[in-house]
């Protein structure tokens, strides 16, 4: 995730960041510029199409469809941002659950060995969830405190180990029934958070919807020079690629943030959140 100063206008305008969409779009923008120049030349000098010809009315189509495409892009970006924000809420909930569980365990005055286990296991769940969402095939090194099978659902294994340890403490008489009930909400919350993150990860925007927007933008842009050349002349060469940049950038931004747990520049700071959980749980249980 990019940390930035929203008040630094100069840096926003004149600095091309690695996450800027122009880096991905410039080949297409260059192609559209060449195409626009070719259309302008053919209409004005080769076919000699005049302003009173029917082809000039093609700009009416763009006036009608401009509103439609803007509504589609607004809905697209809002939907993607909702997914990004829901992911951030779930990771914030994971942080709070981890801290609350550590605080409750600390108040129970368990022995050093038990606190050492939870000091390791609670942050490990966060790291296991991170690796799981990024579809990595393994999770670090096994420990004597928790053994995991890399071929299975690792967050579930870590959560099961925490739950089993707490139940065993109850069976050994180190936790009362009331204390067990007090810890249960945090234990079950781990799996709820994992399920919410998996829902975002494994439910992308429908393919047909995403494909339609891309085709719509492309057809809309490449037909602009045919009608606009009569009023703009060869100025369509810079203007049409700029319109492509604006419209396609919105789609690219939506694509990037709709799956927020990866390593793209605008994805959520999952690594930083996991490190903070490890740090804060360690401070509480030390």
PDB file of C-alpha atoms in Angstrom:
ATOM      1  CA  UNK A   1       0.000   0.000   0.000  1.00  0.00           C
ATOM      2  CA  UNK A   2       1.293   3.469  -0.915  1.00  0.00           C
ATOM      3  CA  UNK A   3       1.712   5.973   1.911  1.00  0.00           C
ATOM      4  CA  UNK A   4       1.396   9.525   0.634  1.00  0.00           C
ATOM      5  CA  UNK A   5       0.601  13.105   1.558  1.00  0.00           C
ATOM      6  CA  UNK A   6      -2.797  13.999  -0.016  1.00  0.00           C
ATOM      7  CA  UNK A   7      -1.934  17.713   0.152  1.00  0.00           C
ATOM      8  CA  UNK A   8       1.160  17.412  -2.050  1.00  0.00           C
ATOM      9  CA  UNK A   9      -0.390  18.423  -5.375  1.00  0.00           C
ATOM     10  CA  UNK A  10       2.908  19.015  -7.151  1.00  0.00           C
ATOM     11  CA  UNK A  11       4.072  15.456  -6.547  1.00  0.00           C
ATOM     12  CA  UNK A  12       0.713  14.036  -7.682  1.00  0.00           C
ATOM     13  CA  UNK A  13       0.706  15.979 -10.946  1.00  0.00           C
ATOM     14  CA  UNK A  14       4.313  15.780 -12.099  1.00  0.00           C
ATOM     15  CA  UNK A  15       5.580  12.520 -10.607  1.00  0.00           C
ATOM     16  CA  UNK A  16       4.737   9.299 -12.466  1.00  0.00           C
ATOM     17  CA  UNK A  17       4.593   6.617  -9.786  1.00  0.00           C
ATOM     18  CA  UNK A  18       5.110   2.960 -10.637  1.00  0.00           C
ATOM     19  CA  UNK A  19       1.419   2.413  -9.832  1.00  0.00           C
ATOM     20  CA  UNK A  20       0.270   5.105 -12.270  1.00  0.00           C
ATOM     21  CA  UNK A  21      -2.009   3.670 -14.930  1.00  0.00           C
ATOM     22  CA  UNK A  22      -0.225   5.565 -17.702  1.00  0.00           C
ATOM     23  CA  UNK A  23       2.603   3.010 -17.465  1.00  0.00           C
ATOM     24  CA  UNK A  24       0.179   0.272 -18.510  1.00  0.00           C
ATOM     25  CA  UNK A  25      -1.823   2.303 -21.008  1.00  0.00           C
ATOM     26  CA  UNK A  26       0.816   4.193 -22.979  1.00  0.00           C
ATOM     27  CA  UNK A  27       1.187   1.541 -25.754  1.00  0.00           C
ATOM     28  CA  UNK A  28      -2.577   1.544 -26.306  1.00  0.00           C
ATOM     29  CA  UNK A  29      -2.704   5.339 -26.079  1.00  0.00           C
ATOM     30  CA  UNK A  30       0.032   5.617 -28.703  1.00  0.00           C
ATOM     31  CA  UNK A  31      -1.845   3.220 -30.998  1.00  0.00           C
ATOM     32  CA  UNK A  32      -5.063   5.206 -30.589  1.00  0.00           C
ATOM     33  CA  UNK A  33      -3.193   8.450 -31.343  1.00  0.00           C
ATOM     34  CA  UNK A  34      -1.860   6.989 -34.599  1.00  0.00           C
ATOM     35  CA  UNK A  35      -5.305   5.653 -35.479  1.00  0.00           C
ATOM     36  CA  UNK A  36      -6.898   9.042 -34.766  1.00  0.00           C
ATOM     37  CA  UNK A  37      -4.368  10.816 -36.961  1.00  0.00           C
ATOM     38  CA  UNK A  38      -4.991   8.336 -39.774  1.00  0.00           C
ATOM     39  CA  UNK A  39      -8.781   8.806 -39.554  1.00  0.00           C
ATOM     40  CA  UNK A  40      -8.383  12.589 -39.561  1.00  0.00           C
ATOM     41  CA  UNK A  41      -6.154  12.510 -42.637  1.00  0.00           C
ATOM     42  CA  UNK A  42      -8.408  10.141 -44.583  1.00  0.00           C
ATOM     43  CA  UNK A  43     -11.612  12.033 -43.806  1.00  0.00           C
ATOM     44  CA  UNK A  44     -10.206  15.531 -44.410  1.00  0.00           C
ATOM     45  CA  UNK A  45      -7.769  15.024 -47.287  1.00  0.00           C
ATOM     46  CA  UNK A  46      -8.351  11.648 -48.942  1.00  0.00           C
ATOM     47  CA  UNK A  47     -12.108  11.027 -48.911  1.00  0.00           C
ATOM     48  CA  UNK A  48     -12.787  14.748 -48.422  1.00  0.00           C
ATOM     49  CA  UNK A  49     -15.782  14.187 -46.154  1.00  0.00           C
ATOM     50  CA  UNK A  50     -17.540  17.490 -45.548  1.00  0.00           C
ATOM     51  CA  UNK A  51     -19.263  18.875 -42.484  1.00  0.00           C
ATOM     52  CA  UNK A  52     -22.698  18.466 -44.063  1.00  0.00           C
ATOM     53  CA  UNK A  53     -22.232  14.741 -44.658  1.00  0.00           C
ATOM     54  CA  UNK A  54     -24.099  12.193 -42.565  1.00  0.00           C
ATOM     55  CA  UNK A  55     -20.944  10.847 -40.912  1.00  0.00           C
ATOM     56  CA  UNK A  56     -20.671  14.001 -38.817  1.00  0.00           C
ATOM     57  CA  UNK A  57     -23.723  12.829 -36.851  1.00  0.00           C
ATOM     58  CA  UNK A  58     -21.772   9.960 -35.312  1.00  0.00           C
ATOM     59  CA  UNK A  59     -20.880  12.357 -32.486  1.00  0.00           C
ATOM     60  CA  UNK A  60     -24.522  12.169 -31.397  1.00  0.00           C
ATOM     61  CA  UNK A  61     -23.908   8.565 -30.413  1.00  0.00           C
ATOM     62  CA  UNK A  62     -21.066   9.623 -28.124  1.00  0.00           C
ATOM     63  CA  UNK A  63     -23.277  12.213 -26.438  1.00  0.00           C
ATOM     64  CA  UNK A  64     -25.887   9.561 -25.668  1.00  0.00           C
ATOM     65  CA  UNK A  65     -23.455   6.835 -24.611  1.00  0.00           C
ATOM     66  CA  UNK A  66     -21.210   9.124 -22.557  1.00  0.00           C
ATOM     67  CA  UNK A  67     -23.723   9.166 -19.713  1.00  0.00           C
ATOM     68  CA  UNK A  68     -24.120   5.377 -19.860  1.00  0.00           C
ATOM     69  CA  UNK A  69     -20.397   4.684 -19.737  1.00  0.00           C
ATOM     70  CA  UNK A  70     -19.917   7.111 -16.849  1.00  0.00           C
ATOM     71  CA  UNK A  71     -22.622   5.347 -14.826  1.00  0.00           C
ATOM     72  CA  UNK A  72     -21.062   1.960 -15.532  1.00  0.00           C
ATOM     73  CA  UNK A  73     -17.620   3.131 -14.418  1.00  0.00           C
ATOM     74  CA  UNK A  74     -18.999   4.748 -11.266  1.00  0.00           C
ATOM     75  CA  UNK A  75     -20.728   1.510 -10.317  1.00  0.00           C
ATOM     76  CA  UNK A  76     -17.598  -0.480 -11.182  1.00  0.00           C
ATOM     77  CA  UNK A  77     -15.251   1.603  -9.045  1.00  0.00           C
ATOM     78  CA  UNK A  78     -17.708   1.782  -6.136  1.00  0.00           C
ATOM     79  CA  UNK A  79     -18.119  -1.999  -6.146  1.00  0.00           C
ATOM     80  CA  UNK A  80     -14.359  -2.536  -6.149  1.00  0.00           C
ATOM     81  CA  UNK A  81     -13.824   0.014  -3.390  1.00  0.00           C
ATOM     82  CA  UNK A  82     -16.487  -1.693  -1.270  1.00  0.00           C
ATOM     83  CA  UNK A  83     -14.509  -4.933  -1.571  1.00  0.00           C
ATOM     84  CA  UNK A  84     -11.272  -3.109  -0.667  1.00  0.00           C
ATOM     85  CA  UNK A  85     -12.866  -1.436   2.345  1.00  0.00           C
ATOM     86  CA  UNK A  86     -14.519  -4.634   3.548  1.00  0.00           C
ATOM     87  CA  UNK A  87     -11.121  -6.333   3.399  1.00  0.00           C
ATOM     88  CA  UNK A  88      -9.640  -3.528   5.491  1.00  0.00           C
ATOM     89  CA  UNK A  89     -12.426  -3.872   8.056  1.00  0.00           C
ATOM     90  CA  UNK A  90     -11.818  -7.614   8.314  1.00  0.00           C
ATOM     91  CA  UNK A  91      -8.087  -7.112   8.857  1.00  0.00           C
ATOM     92  CA  UNK A  92      -8.845  -4.477  11.485  1.00  0.00           C
ATOM     93  CA  UNK A  93     -11.173  -6.948  13.159  1.00  0.00           C
ATOM     94  CA  UNK A  94      -8.390  -9.549  13.083  1.00  0.00           C
ATOM     95  CA  UNK A  95      -6.105  -7.091  14.866  1.00  0.00           C
ATOM     96  CA  UNK A  96      -8.696  -6.354  17.550  1.00  0.00           C
ATOM     97  CA  UNK A  97      -9.564 -10.014  18.082  1.00  0.00           C
ATOM     98  CA  UNK A  98      -5.894 -10.930  18.455  1.00  0.00           C
ATOM     99  CA  UNK A  99      -5.312  -8.164  21.001  1.00  0.00           C
ATOM    100  CA  UNK A 100      -8.474  -8.949  22.961  1.00  0.00           C
ATOM    101  CA  UNK A 101      -7.637 -12.643  23.160  1.00  0.00           C
ATOM    102  CA  UNK A 102      -4.114 -11.836  24.356  1.00  0.00           C
ATOM    103  CA  UNK A 103      -5.441  -9.402  26.986  1.00  0.00           C
ATOM    104  CA  UNK A 104      -7.922 -11.951  28.326  1.00  0.00           C
ATOM    105  CA  UNK A 105      -5.302 -14.699  28.446  1.00  0.00           C
ATOM    106  CA  UNK A 106      -2.894 -12.414  30.261  1.00  0.00           C
ATOM    107  CA  UNK A 107      -5.555 -11.642  32.886  1.00  0.00           C
ATOM    108  CA  UNK A 108      -6.050 -15.365  33.564  1.00  0.00           C
ATOM    109  CA  UNK A 109      -2.504 -15.570  34.973  1.00  0.00           C
ATOM    110  CA  UNK A 110      -1.550 -18.735  33.128  1.00  0.00           C
ATOM    111  CA  UNK A 111       1.919 -20.174  33.570  1.00  0.00           C
ATOM    112  CA  UNK A 112       4.820 -19.127  31.381  1.00  0.00           C
ATOM    113  CA  UNK A 113       4.649 -22.168  29.118  1.00  0.00           C
ATOM    114  CA  UNK A 114       1.015 -21.536  28.212  1.00  0.00           C
ATOM    115  CA  UNK A 115       1.610 -17.847  27.545  1.00  0.00           C
ATOM    116  CA  UNK A 116       4.547 -18.764  25.331  1.00  0.00           C
ATOM    117  CA  UNK A 117       2.266 -20.972  23.253  1.00  0.00           C
ATOM    118  CA  UNK A 118      -0.352 -18.255  22.741  1.00  0.00           C
ATOM    119  CA  UNK A 119       2.331 -15.641  22.103  1.00  0.00           C
ATOM    120  CA  UNK A 120       3.382 -17.797  19.166  1.00  0.00           C
ATOM    121  CA  UNK A 121      -0.001 -19.106  17.999  1.00  0.00           C
ATOM    122  CA  UNK A 122      -2.052 -15.888  17.853  1.00  0.00           C
ATOM    123  CA  UNK A 123       0.283 -14.012  15.466  1.00  0.00           C
ATOM    124  CA  UNK A 124       0.856 -17.207  13.501  1.00  0.00           C
ATOM    125  CA  UNK A 125      -2.838 -17.256  12.614  1.00  0.00           C
ATOM    126  CA  UNK A 126      -2.507 -13.786  11.054  1.00  0.00           C
ATOM    127  CA  UNK A 127       0.550 -14.815   9.044  1.00  0.00           C
ATOM    128  CA  UNK A 128      -1.114 -18.096   8.020  1.00  0.00           C
ATOM    129  CA  UNK A 129      -4.160 -16.188   6.789  1.00  0.00           C
ATOM    130  CA  UNK A 130      -1.939 -13.817   4.805  1.00  0.00           C
ATOM    131  CA  UNK A 131      -0.142 -16.685   3.073  1.00  0.00           C
ATOM    132  CA  UNK A 132      -3.445 -18.457   2.454  1.00  0.00           C
ATOM    133  CA  UNK A 133      -5.016 -15.409   0.791  1.00  0.00           C
ATOM    134  CA  UNK A 134      -1.958 -15.027  -1.416  1.00  0.00           C
ATOM    135  CA  UNK A 135      -2.214 -18.697  -2.391  1.00  0.00           C
ATOM    136  CA  UNK A 136       1.268 -19.653  -1.314  1.00  0.00           C
ATOM    137  CA  UNK A 137       1.948 -23.363  -1.073  1.00  0.00           C
ATOM    138  CA  UNK A 138       3.630 -23.387   2.303  1.00  0.00           C
ATOM    139  CA  UNK A 139       3.872 -21.372   5.474  1.00  0.00           C
ATOM    140  CA  UNK A 140       7.341 -20.821   6.892  1.00  0.00           C
ATOM    141  CA  UNK A 141       8.827 -23.458   9.185  1.00  0.00           C
ATOM    142  CA  UNK A 142       6.992 -25.735  11.545  1.00  0.00           C
ATOM    143  CA  UNK A 143       7.487 -25.224  15.263  1.00  0.00           C
ATOM    144  CA  UNK A 144       7.413 -27.558  18.219  1.00  0.00           C
ATOM    145  CA  UNK A 145       4.496 -25.460  19.465  1.00  0.00           C
ATOM    146  CA  UNK A 146       2.275 -25.974  16.398  1.00  0.00           C
ATOM    147  CA  UNK A 147       2.712 -28.537  13.623  1.00  0.00           C
ATOM    148  CA  UNK A 148       0.939 -27.761  10.353  1.00  0.00           C
ATOM    149  CA  UNK A 149       0.366 -29.732   7.170  1.00  0.00           C
ATOM    150  CA  UNK A 150       1.187 -27.498   4.206  1.00  0.00           C
ATOM    151  CA  UNK A 151      -1.227 -29.408   1.970  1.00  0.00           C
ATOM    152  CA  UNK A 152      -4.265 -28.486   4.048  1.00  0.00           C
ATOM    153  CA  UNK A 153      -6.039 -25.296   5.115  1.00  0.00           C
ATOM    154  CA  UNK A 154      -3.360 -23.825   7.373  1.00  0.00           C
ATOM    155  CA  UNK A 155      -5.427 -21.068   9.089  1.00  0.00           C
ATOM    156  CA  UNK A 156      -7.928 -23.732  10.145  1.00  0.00           C
ATOM    157  CA  UNK A 157      -5.114 -25.844  11.574  1.00  0.00           C
ATOM    158  CA  UNK A 158      -3.734 -22.940  13.607  1.00  0.00           C
ATOM    159  CA  UNK A 159      -7.202 -21.965  14.863  1.00  0.00           C
ATOM    160  CA  UNK A 160      -7.889 -25.604  15.783  1.00  0.00           C
ATOM    161  CA  UNK A 161      -4.608 -25.745  17.734  1.00  0.00           C
ATOM    162  CA  UNK A 162      -5.529 -22.614  19.709  1.00  0.00           C
ATOM    163  CA  UNK A 163      -9.014 -23.954  20.405  1.00  0.00           C
ATOM    164  CA  UNK A 164      -7.702 -27.374  21.449  1.00  0.00           C
ATOM    165  CA  UNK A 165      -5.168 -25.805  23.806  1.00  0.00           C
ATOM    166  CA  UNK A 166      -7.847 -23.694  25.522  1.00  0.00           C
ATOM    167  CA  UNK A 167     -10.203 -26.657  25.883  1.00  0.00           C
ATOM    168  CA  UNK A 168      -7.358 -28.727  27.328  1.00  0.00           C
ATOM    169  CA  UNK A 169      -6.691 -26.006  29.890  1.00  0.00           C
ATOM    170  CA  UNK A 170     -10.335 -26.257  30.894  1.00  0.00           C
ATOM    171  CA  UNK A 171     -10.114 -30.042  31.192  1.00  0.00           C
ATOM    172  CA  UNK A 172      -6.952 -29.711  33.286  1.00  0.00           C
ATOM    173  CA  UNK A 173      -8.756 -27.388  35.676  1.00  0.00           C
ATOM    174  CA  UNK A 174      -6.662 -24.323  34.753  1.00  0.00           C
ATOM    175  CA  UNK A 175      -9.704 -22.579  33.251  1.00  0.00           C
ATOM    176  CA  UNK A 176     -13.214 -22.481  34.651  1.00  0.00           C
ATOM    177  CA  UNK A 177     -16.305 -22.908  32.506  1.00  0.00           C
ATOM    178  CA  UNK A 178     -17.028 -19.192  32.751  1.00  0.00           C
ATOM    179  CA  UNK A 179     -13.512 -18.345  31.603  1.00  0.00           C
ATOM    180  CA  UNK A 180     -13.853 -20.762  28.689  1.00  0.00           C
ATOM    181  CA  UNK A 181     -17.049 -19.012  27.616  1.00  0.00           C
ATOM    182  CA  UNK A 182     -15.296 -15.665  27.935  1.00  0.00           C
ATOM    183  CA  UNK A 183     -12.625 -16.759  25.421  1.00  0.00           C
ATOM    184  CA  UNK A 184     -14.984 -18.435  22.951  1.00  0.00           C
ATOM    185  CA  UNK A 185     -16.042 -15.307  20.948  1.00  0.00           C
ATOM    186  CA  UNK A 186     -12.440 -14.492  20.016  1.00  0.00           C
ATOM    187  CA  UNK A 187     -11.713 -18.089  19.006  1.00  0.00           C
ATOM    188  CA  UNK A 188     -14.725 -18.312  16.695  1.00  0.00           C
ATOM    189  CA  UNK A 189     -14.039 -14.823  15.311  1.00  0.00           C
ATOM    190  CA  UNK A 190     -10.799 -16.064  13.704  1.00  0.00           C
ATOM    191  CA  UNK A 191     -12.704 -18.421  11.417  1.00  0.00           C
ATOM    192  CA  UNK A 192     -15.380 -15.804  10.686  1.00  0.00           C
ATOM    193  CA  UNK A 193     -12.703 -13.349   9.565  1.00  0.00           C
ATOM    194  CA  UNK A 194     -11.028 -15.986   7.403  1.00  0.00           C
ATOM    195  CA  UNK A 195     -14.363 -16.784   5.755  1.00  0.00           C
ATOM    196  CA  UNK A 196     -15.000 -13.110   5.020  1.00  0.00           C
ATOM    197  CA  UNK A 197     -11.578 -12.663   3.426  1.00  0.00           C
ATOM    198  CA  UNK A 198     -12.019 -15.835   1.365  1.00  0.00           C
ATOM    199  CA  UNK A 199     -15.378 -14.541   0.136  1.00  0.00           C
ATOM    200  CA  UNK A 200     -13.672 -11.424  -1.240  1.00  0.00           C
ATOM    201  CA  UNK A 201     -10.739 -13.376  -2.650  1.00  0.00           C
ATOM    202  CA  UNK A 202     -12.728 -16.085  -4.414  1.00  0.00           C
ATOM    203  CA  UNK A 203     -15.694 -14.067  -5.695  1.00  0.00           C
ATOM    204  CA  UNK A 204     -14.431 -11.744  -8.432  1.00  0.00           C
ATOM    205  CA  UNK A 205     -16.534  -9.326 -10.427  1.00  0.00           C
ATOM    206  CA  UNK A 206     -18.542 -11.375 -12.995  1.00  0.00           C
ATOM    207  CA  UNK A 207     -16.502 -11.953 -16.157  1.00  0.00           C
ATOM    208  CA  UNK A 208     -19.243 -10.832 -18.543  1.00  0.00           C
ATOM    209  CA  UNK A 209     -19.601  -7.501 -16.741  1.00  0.00           C
ATOM    210  CA  UNK A 210     -15.875  -6.770 -16.743  1.00  0.00           C
ATOM    211  CA  UNK A 211     -15.461  -7.837 -20.381  1.00  0.00           C
ATOM    212  CA  UNK A 212     -18.416  -5.697 -21.488  1.00  0.00           C
ATOM    213  CA  UNK A 213     -16.974  -2.546 -19.891  1.00  0.00           C
ATOM    214  CA  UNK A 214     -13.611  -3.068 -21.624  1.00  0.00           C
ATOM    215  CA  UNK A 215     -15.251  -3.599 -25.007  1.00  0.00           C
ATOM    216  CA  UNK A 216     -17.570  -0.644 -24.439  1.00  0.00           C
ATOM    217  CA  UNK A 217     -14.653   1.683 -23.629  1.00  0.00           C
ATOM    218  CA  UNK A 218     -12.644   0.495 -26.623  1.00  0.00           C
ATOM    219  CA  UNK A 219     -15.472   0.896 -29.151  1.00  0.00           C
ATOM    220  CA  UNK A 220     -16.473   4.245 -27.669  1.00  0.00           C
ATOM    221  CA  UNK A 221     -12.935   5.631 -27.941  1.00  0.00           C
ATOM    222  CA  UNK A 222     -11.993   4.379 -31.410  1.00  0.00           C
ATOM    223  CA  UNK A 223     -15.192   5.840 -32.900  1.00  0.00           C
ATOM    224  CA  UNK A 224     -14.550   9.300 -31.446  1.00  0.00           C
ATOM    225  CA  UNK A 225     -12.269  10.546 -34.274  1.00  0.00           C
ATOM    226  CA  UNK A 226     -14.865   9.842 -36.994  1.00  0.00           C
ATOM    227  CA  UNK A 227     -17.251  12.502 -35.688  1.00  0.00           C
ATOM    228  CA  UNK A 228     -14.940  14.842 -33.830  1.00  0.00           C
ATOM    229  CA  UNK A 229     -12.525  15.422 -36.686  1.00  0.00           C
ATOM    230  CA  UNK A 230     -14.851  18.052 -38.209  1.00  0.00           C
ATOM    231  CA  UNK A 231     -14.720  20.269 -35.132  1.00  0.00           C
ATOM    232  CA  UNK A 232     -11.239  19.409 -33.801  1.00  0.00           C
ATOM    233  CA  UNK A 233      -9.241  18.533 -36.901  1.00  0.00           C
ATOM    234  CA  UNK A 234      -5.900  16.960 -36.046  1.00  0.00           C
ATOM    235  CA  UNK A 235      -6.381  17.872 -32.391  1.00  0.00           C
ATOM    236  CA  UNK A 236      -8.113  14.495 -32.121  1.00  0.00           C
ATOM    237  CA  UNK A 237      -4.613  12.992 -32.027  1.00  0.00           C
ATOM    238  CA  UNK A 238      -3.881  14.135 -28.419  1.00  0.00           C
ATOM    239  CA  UNK A 239      -7.489  14.422 -27.214  1.00  0.00           C
ATOM    240  CA  UNK A 240      -8.756  10.922 -28.011  1.00  0.00           C
ATOM    241  CA  UNK A 241      -5.835   9.127 -26.251  1.00  0.00           C
ATOM    242  CA  UNK A 242      -6.425  11.369 -23.221  1.00  0.00           C
ATOM    243  CA  UNK A 243     -10.073  10.290 -23.096  1.00  0.00           C
ATOM    244  CA  UNK A 244      -8.915   6.674 -23.329  1.00  0.00           C
ATOM    245  CA  UNK A 245      -6.526   7.322 -20.440  1.00  0.00           C
ATOM    246  CA  UNK A 246      -9.311   8.686 -18.236  1.00  0.00           C
ATOM    247  CA  UNK A 247     -11.840   5.953 -18.941  1.00  0.00           C
ATOM    248  CA  UNK A 248      -9.457   2.988 -18.995  1.00  0.00           C
ATOM    249  CA  UNK A 249      -7.668   4.194 -15.840  1.00  0.00           C
ATOM    250  CA  UNK A 250     -10.894   3.932 -13.867  1.00  0.00           C
ATOM    251  CA  UNK A 251     -11.274   0.335 -15.001  1.00  0.00           C
ATOM    252  CA  UNK A 252      -7.633  -0.490 -14.190  1.00  0.00           C
ATOM    253  CA  UNK A 253      -7.909   1.024 -10.714  1.00  0.00           C
ATOM    254  CA  UNK A 254     -11.085  -0.977 -10.081  1.00  0.00           C
ATOM    255  CA  UNK A 255      -9.324  -4.169 -11.211  1.00  0.00           C
ATOM    256  CA  UNK A 256      -6.415  -3.544  -8.852  1.00  0.00           C
ATOM    257  CA  UNK A 257      -8.375  -2.844  -5.669  1.00  0.00           C
ATOM    258  CA  UNK A 258     -11.097  -5.480  -6.118  1.00  0.00           C
ATOM    259  CA  UNK A 259      -8.660  -8.136  -4.849  1.00  0.00           C
ATOM    260  CA  UNK A 260      -7.031  -6.258  -1.951  1.00  0.00           C
ATOM    261  CA  UNK A 261      -4.854  -8.922  -0.306  1.00  0.00           C
ATOM    262  CA  UNK A 262      -2.096  -9.184  -2.905  1.00  0.00           C
ATOM    263  CA  UNK A 263       1.130  -7.290  -3.515  1.00  0.00           C
ATOM    264  CA  UNK A 264      -0.033  -4.537  -5.877  1.00  0.00           C
ATOM    265  CA  UNK A 265       0.838  -0.961  -5.001  1.00  0.00           C
ATOM    266  CA  UNK A 266      -2.712  -0.106  -3.905  1.00  0.00           C
ATOM    267  CA  UNK A 267      -3.478  -3.345  -2.076  1.00  0.00           C
ATOM    268  CA  UNK A 268      -3.953  -3.457   1.681  1.00  0.00           C
ATOM    269  CA  UNK A 269      -0.838  -3.383   3.950  1.00  0.00           C
ATOM    270  CA  UNK A 270      -1.337  -7.005   5.025  1.00  0.00           C
ATOM    271  CA  UNK A 271       2.337  -7.540   5.917  1.00  0.00           C
ATOM    272  CA  UNK A 272       2.392  -4.454   8.134  1.00  0.00           C
ATOM    273  CA  UNK A 273      -0.833  -5.492   9.872  1.00  0.00           C
ATOM    274  CA  UNK A 274       0.533  -8.977  10.599  1.00  0.00           C
ATOM    275  CA  UNK A 275       3.774  -7.501  11.961  1.00  0.00           C
ATOM    276  CA  UNK A 276       1.774  -5.184  14.236  1.00  0.00           C
ATOM    277  CA  UNK A 277      -0.274  -8.101  15.546  1.00  0.00           C
ATOM    278  CA  UNK A 278       2.905 -10.007  16.357  1.00  0.00           C
ATOM    279  CA  UNK A 279       4.399  -6.969  18.062  1.00  0.00           C
ATOM    280  CA  UNK A 280       1.337  -6.064  20.145  1.00  0.00           C
ATOM    281  CA  UNK A 281       0.538  -9.621  21.218  1.00  0.00           C
ATOM    282  CA  UNK A 282       4.145 -10.026  22.283  1.00  0.00           C
ATOM    283  CA  UNK A 283       3.964  -6.835  24.334  1.00  0.00           C
ATOM    284  CA  UNK A 284       0.776  -8.003  26.072  1.00  0.00           C
ATOM    285  CA  UNK A 285       1.858 -11.544  26.854  1.00  0.00           C
ATOM    286  CA  UNK A 286       5.482 -10.791  27.768  1.00  0.00           C
TER     287      UNK A 286
END
